């Protein structure tokens, strides 16, 4: 991305898009979805999924299972949709049976869409989108399935076609390993059809002119041109490593982090092992400990960036991210830094305990021939 | 900007904003405006100026004097405003007397806002925003004045406070000399007050949470973090050169371009010398010449990017941009390349004619001690 | 080159060299020469050509036709060689007939080497190395032919094998379009054999351990690792453009510069058109004009770097470089800036005269279908 | 360093040198030494220390205590000096008493210089240069003291003036945290005087023209221009952190590495704790283990670069570097990776053992308020 800015009406653009668009489709694992790119961070892309598929007054089913799940619901609410937002304890995923339950009772077919955050990054929980789809199917319900894949795409398996997702949205700064600044939308045929029918006002986020211009390799606005070069490179790297290898790497690194957390004797916020996130682990701290103090010490004393609790979890958890271009030694350094910062606030941890547990797991995987290697 | 991406919830952010925000205010020449930054290209910033200050049904006065003027009107129309869009020949600015006329006749004070593109980059025309303000004042009309300064800020004099502008919007890729990817909004008190009253649905583009978070040095969304480093550097460079010097440089370079165009015996699209744009010159080509062919030859044969006609001007004009980090020799190279491309399509130009006229002007300015120097 | 520094004993090195070495051989147009790379600027590479092929007391034939020719002779003298340095007026090339003359009279075969600077960049003169070789052959003389190709390789045709050159040396900062910091030596079999026989003391510049290690992909010292990435890219770019195209481009750009100089009515220092340098033109200024003042004004007022007179030419000439990654518009900008600076010191030039002549030539070439294009 | 290459005869050069030269003097802790910069890697700088201070036939005292110590002796030998190279087991420093002994017996004052490698990076041993100086003084011997500080400067305390060093040489790629490509020489008055008297042939490495040109801010050859920008930044960073802090940081990180090695139950090659190197630790591996296999696995499986045994230590040791821009977590990652690679070749190590010992030490230092922080 370190290069002169190209003319966004020049010949470089179609060339870039001709490689980026098919590459992104492979990453979304879709042939029926269309790619829409916006020069905006992920939140903007999510807004586009609402304003293009729903009209004011439409009923939407959402689940408040974390900060980003709630924000997605809020987005819809802001545009006048009626949001049936089921309140649940933070730390679990979207319950597919509850989805089924609601839809079955909706005999009038009022729900127009279901909002799911695939990987809720405020709690470290991955919802089972496949199960949600099956619940919808079982209920024979026509609601659209809109999925926030900001912190899952290119880290955790996501199958746009197989799960009949209608819209999936991601940003560039997570699994795509780039700076923030571009939203990547994958829109299926029913969602695109909706964009021509709904009456929600929109201009910048209107998919239609973008889809139109992108067919010719251009955009109806000034795109984040340098980002496109980075995006092409990211797509190349991911497809070269191979999606199964990318997912496997995240799975193994995440398990290493979880083993360290267990060695510290601290609870993982996500209670259900089947819903553990492979891109982020949220760790609950003991009563009386200010989690934000851990963050501050990690930053100031060790130059380590950890995530803090958002919303109702503020001050109560630390969040350890483990997605993107990451390898085992980087995870071990992060674990070491985290356990040092935890000790600094007075949590009793035998120095090295977490690293030891993590390293042992990585060695075990190596001996079993499951090499994680480096993503770089 | 070539550096690792910082944590957007980390300590770097407040530090960056504490220099960027006051710097941008100096560049907008305001003390009463507030800065709102969005990780989106300029179009998105313009949309925010509409959705935060107007409600559906509000009457808006706009002037179709070029592609971007029309697009601004369209943005308002998309959100349900009633747009009184005065159709005018492309090649002139917003006529202040017409503004006065309309407002005076609006005894019911129905117009809620007037949309002006300060520098219409599709035609190379700079509207007299000061005169527009005086017309509004003379009519004692309360309408808000919303100004698109995408291709004028930091190139052409713009006085937010003195002209009592209510909202001004720019992008990073023009006078701020950065890649595209960030919108910079300057909102005055009446506009900010409006944002709490209007009922246009909005989420991402809502100024209120952004203003709120920016006070603490953060954003309610993932910002274009690397861009912030670039923006700080751009602000430093502009303030070091000094705004009068920056405007003077653009004025002299622009005059050099215009002298070249006259030497070619081709008409400048902007007919009124008082409205010549100092950031871009649009040149009309003779009947029968395809302007896009000139662009293509300039690109392919000479590695020179020229702008083409947009909308109704497609194929009829070429647009020569002359803003940002630019010096005399770069302008001369651009003029040389343009006249070569013009010759290639068969326009009869004595080789070197334009460069000669332009260079003569630059020499004259040098001898008069008005050194243009380099912006770098 | 913007990347982390690799381990110079790691696996990246052999991979880099396996592409760089064959590529450089193609650029030297050789199959019998060996490539030796030193992490040093060109001067160091030239020193290696002396200390590896000559012993103290050896007689060497050299020609003082410019600053760099004299420096090459001085290098040999510093190591105890007896240098027969023929003094000639600066502005001409090495006279092949004089070479022939000297060699024929050297019946004892005392001359061990002949030093030639292919392109004397202090005067803008290219010597006819082919003719020198023919003179040596005609005299049936065994002297080695050592050639400084610092400012000619990859800009002006150079045929290592066809001209039976024994050593050729270049740097990275000219035709190879990189920052300075690496010397590239091409050594033929007789030169390599000499390196095992001569008794000049050397350690760092000893070719033998370098040749040895490079066979395995490594170096006996810490190489300029990042430079190697740049060098690989430069080699790729040159071979993709093709050497004939590269030479043709330099020829045309150089002719444009010379036409401008003639339009200014100033003498080119190089008197013999057959010896015009295609990488640099030295221009004599009228008596009473301080050439260094022109340089200073070009730099300060126009941000243009021109070369000044070296040695005996100090203050008397300006040198216009035109090699490397350069295209027509850049040359036109340089010509414009040069003629502006010349006017500033009081030389009477009609503004635009030089640019006009240069542009006319480029247009003529375009119309003749000899597209120069861009090297980028 | 990511910037356009400046003209090396332009105004940027004196400006750069005016900050770099005084800054380097502070780093060498000298007021009487002069700085000489060469666009060459460290080996070239060391050669310059020989050819400028010694004549062929001069007697030199050297100690073969490692690969680089031997290479320094070889450099002198290559230029015809008579080298009295004391053979010692690798793993110890230069014995000051032995120096004293030799000098006292040299009643004819034949030794012209003593060569010392401050930090022998092939064995991880730091020689006590202060003690060597005291031994020379005690013997009232006039020999020059030449010191290779390639892997010690800006990492391990070095006092040019206090220890009356005559020449010290370093490269850019170690404590100065830059890519390789520049040699930094600090020459004291006696060494500079010698450069005018000795008869060793030299041209590129001759200090005299360089000292001469550098006074005016320039060089007699093309310098590694981009490197100069990097060097200015490195000097700024080091002086901002403060030399005592820089040395303290290296000391603490090194101790962490040593504690890990002890936890692995492997011997540190350096037997004498007073001579432990704070920039590199060499670890002996058990009989029958191929150390190069450890390196290969660390590289291939874990993306970790470790150093291998050089010369007589080939295959027998691994070398863990810990100098430059490095912090605690990076050291912990390196230790984790090393112990994983050691396990992979079958060495019995409880996973996490080394990391635990290292982290414990870092925590201890933190609790004692000796914050290491980050060098970045």
PDB file of C-alpha atoms in Angstrom, chain B residues 2 300-304 327-330 332-341 343-344 349-353 355-357 359-360 362-363 366-367 371-374 376, chain C residues 2 300-304 327-330 332-341 343-344 349-353 355-357 359-360 362-363 366-367 371-374 376:
ATOM      1  CA  UNK B   2       3.790   4.261   6.716  1.00  0.00           C
ATOM      2  CA  UNK B 300      -1.004   5.713 -22.283  1.00  0.00           C
ATOM      3  CA  UNK B 301       1.622   7.673 -24.180  1.00  0.00           C
ATOM      4  CA  UNK B 302       2.760  10.130 -21.536  1.00  0.00           C
ATOM      5  CA  UNK B 303       1.794   8.662 -18.181  1.00  0.00           C
ATOM      6  CA  UNK B 304      -0.216  11.805 -17.464  1.00  0.00           C
ATOM      7  CA  UNK B 327       5.099  23.300  -7.844  1.00  0.00           C
ATOM      8  CA  UNK B 328       5.888  25.220 -10.998  1.00  0.00           C
ATOM      9  CA  UNK B 329       7.877  22.536 -12.764  1.00  0.00           C
ATOM     10  CA  UNK B 330       5.168  19.981 -12.168  1.00  0.00           C
ATOM     11  CA  UNK B 332       4.922  22.941 -16.684  1.00  0.00           C
ATOM     12  CA  UNK B 333       5.277  19.186 -17.181  1.00  0.00           C
ATOM     13  CA  UNK B 334       1.503  18.821 -17.036  1.00  0.00           C
ATOM     14  CA  UNK B 335       1.032  21.602 -19.577  1.00  0.00           C
ATOM     15  CA  UNK B 336       3.646  20.055 -21.859  1.00  0.00           C
ATOM     16  CA  UNK B 337       1.962  16.681 -21.630  1.00  0.00           C
ATOM     17  CA  UNK B 338      -1.470  18.165 -22.222  1.00  0.00           C
ATOM     18  CA  UNK B 339      -0.395  20.041 -25.317  1.00  0.00           C
ATOM     19  CA  UNK B 340       1.312  16.938 -26.658  1.00  0.00           C
ATOM     20  CA  UNK B 341      -1.859  14.895 -26.162  1.00  0.00           C
ATOM     21  CA  UNK B 343      -1.615  17.589 -30.811  1.00  0.00           C
ATOM     22  CA  UNK B 344      -1.941  13.828 -30.984  1.00  0.00           C
ATOM     23  CA  UNK B 349      -0.966  23.716 -31.572  1.00  0.00           C
ATOM     24  CA  UNK B 350       2.551  24.951 -32.122  1.00  0.00           C
ATOM     25  CA  UNK B 351       4.592  22.620 -29.920  1.00  0.00           C
ATOM     26  CA  UNK B 352       5.667  24.367 -26.750  1.00  0.00           C
ATOM     27  CA  UNK B 353       3.209  27.241 -27.124  1.00  0.00           C
ATOM     28  CA  UNK B 355       4.524  25.817 -21.886  1.00  0.00           C
ATOM     29  CA  UNK B 356       6.064  29.017 -23.177  1.00  0.00           C
ATOM     30  CA  UNK B 357       3.145  31.148 -22.032  1.00  0.00           C
ATOM     31  CA  UNK B 359       6.814  29.683 -18.126  1.00  0.00           C
ATOM     32  CA  UNK B 360       6.808  33.327 -19.135  1.00  0.00           C
ATOM     33  CA  UNK B 362       6.213  32.156 -13.823  1.00  0.00           C
ATOM     34  CA  UNK B 363       9.399  34.058 -14.794  1.00  0.00           C
ATOM     35  CA  UNK B 366       9.875  35.481 -10.115  1.00  0.00           C
ATOM     36  CA  UNK B 367      11.308  38.715 -11.382  1.00  0.00           C
ATOM     37  CA  UNK B 371       8.446  33.403  -5.521  1.00  0.00           C
ATOM     38  CA  UNK B 372       6.156  30.449  -5.761  1.00  0.00           C
ATOM     39  CA  UNK B 373       8.620  27.911  -4.495  1.00  0.00           C
ATOM     40  CA  UNK B 374       7.634  24.457  -3.686  1.00  0.00           C
ATOM     41  CA  UNK B 376       7.215  20.293  -0.396  1.00  0.00           C
TER      42      UNK B 376
ATOM     43  CA  UNK C   2      10.236  -1.031   2.411  1.00  0.00           C
ATOM     44  CA  UNK C 300      16.068  27.100  -3.991  1.00  0.00           C
ATOM     45  CA  UNK C 301      13.537  28.674  -6.324  1.00  0.00           C
ATOM     46  CA  UNK C 302      12.381  25.663  -8.298  1.00  0.00           C
ATOM     47  CA  UNK C 303      13.217  22.604  -6.242  1.00  0.00           C
ATOM     48  CA  UNK C 304      15.278  21.284  -9.161  1.00  0.00           C
ATOM     49  CA  UNK C 327       9.956   9.911 -18.925  1.00  0.00           C
ATOM     50  CA  UNK C 328       9.311  12.705 -21.386  1.00  0.00           C
ATOM     51  CA  UNK C 329       7.301  14.958 -19.112  1.00  0.00           C
ATOM     52  CA  UNK C 330       9.936  14.773 -16.422  1.00  0.00           C
ATOM     53  CA  UNK C 332      10.373  18.679 -20.113  1.00  0.00           C
ATOM     54  CA  UNK C 333       9.949  19.846 -16.508  1.00  0.00           C
ATOM     55  CA  UNK C 334      13.700  19.684 -16.037  1.00  0.00           C
ATOM     56  CA  UNK C 335      14.315  21.665 -19.210  1.00  0.00           C
ATOM     57  CA  UNK C 336      11.743  24.253 -18.154  1.00  0.00           C
ATOM     58  CA  UNK C 337      13.345  24.603 -14.751  1.00  0.00           C
ATOM     59  CA  UNK C 338      16.817  24.818 -16.224  1.00  0.00           C
ATOM     60  CA  UNK C 339      15.881  27.558 -18.646  1.00  0.00           C
ATOM     61  CA  UNK C 340      14.146  29.467 -15.881  1.00  0.00           C
ATOM     62  CA  UNK C 341      17.255  29.273 -13.695  1.00  0.00           C
ATOM     63  CA  UNK C 343      17.216  33.365 -17.173  1.00  0.00           C
ATOM     64  CA  UNK C 344      17.461  34.198 -13.497  1.00  0.00           C
ATOM     65  CA  UNK C 349      16.736  33.035 -23.362  1.00  0.00           C
ATOM     66  CA  UNK C 350      13.277  33.445 -24.786  1.00  0.00           C
ATOM     67  CA  UNK C 351      11.106  31.746 -22.151  1.00  0.00           C
ATOM     68  CA  UNK C 352       9.976  28.347 -23.348  1.00  0.00           C
ATOM     69  CA  UNK C 353      12.520  28.117 -26.179  1.00  0.00           C
ATOM     70  CA  UNK C 355      11.002  23.282 -23.865  1.00  0.00           C
ATOM     71  CA  UNK C 356       9.577  24.004 -27.275  1.00  0.00           C
ATOM     72  CA  UNK C 357      12.501  22.438 -29.094  1.00  0.00           C
ATOM     73  CA  UNK C 359       8.698  18.954 -27.068  1.00  0.00           C
ATOM     74  CA  UNK C 360       8.812  19.281 -30.832  1.00  0.00           C
ATOM     75  CA  UNK C 362       9.213  14.259 -28.728  1.00  0.00           C
ATOM     76  CA  UNK C 363       6.118  14.966 -30.852  1.00  0.00           C
ATOM     77  CA  UNK C 366       5.536  10.101 -31.448  1.00  0.00           C
ATOM     78  CA  UNK C 367       4.228  10.795 -34.884  1.00  0.00           C
ATOM     79  CA  UNK C 371       6.770   5.888 -28.534  1.00  0.00           C
ATOM     80  CA  UNK C 372       9.012   6.580 -25.596  1.00  0.00           C
ATOM     81  CA  UNK C 373       6.444   5.873 -22.960  1.00  0.00           C
ATOM     82  CA  UNK C 374       7.282   5.662 -19.371  1.00  0.00           C
ATOM     83  CA  UNK C 376       7.522   3.263 -14.636  1.00  0.00           C
TER      84      UNK C 376
END
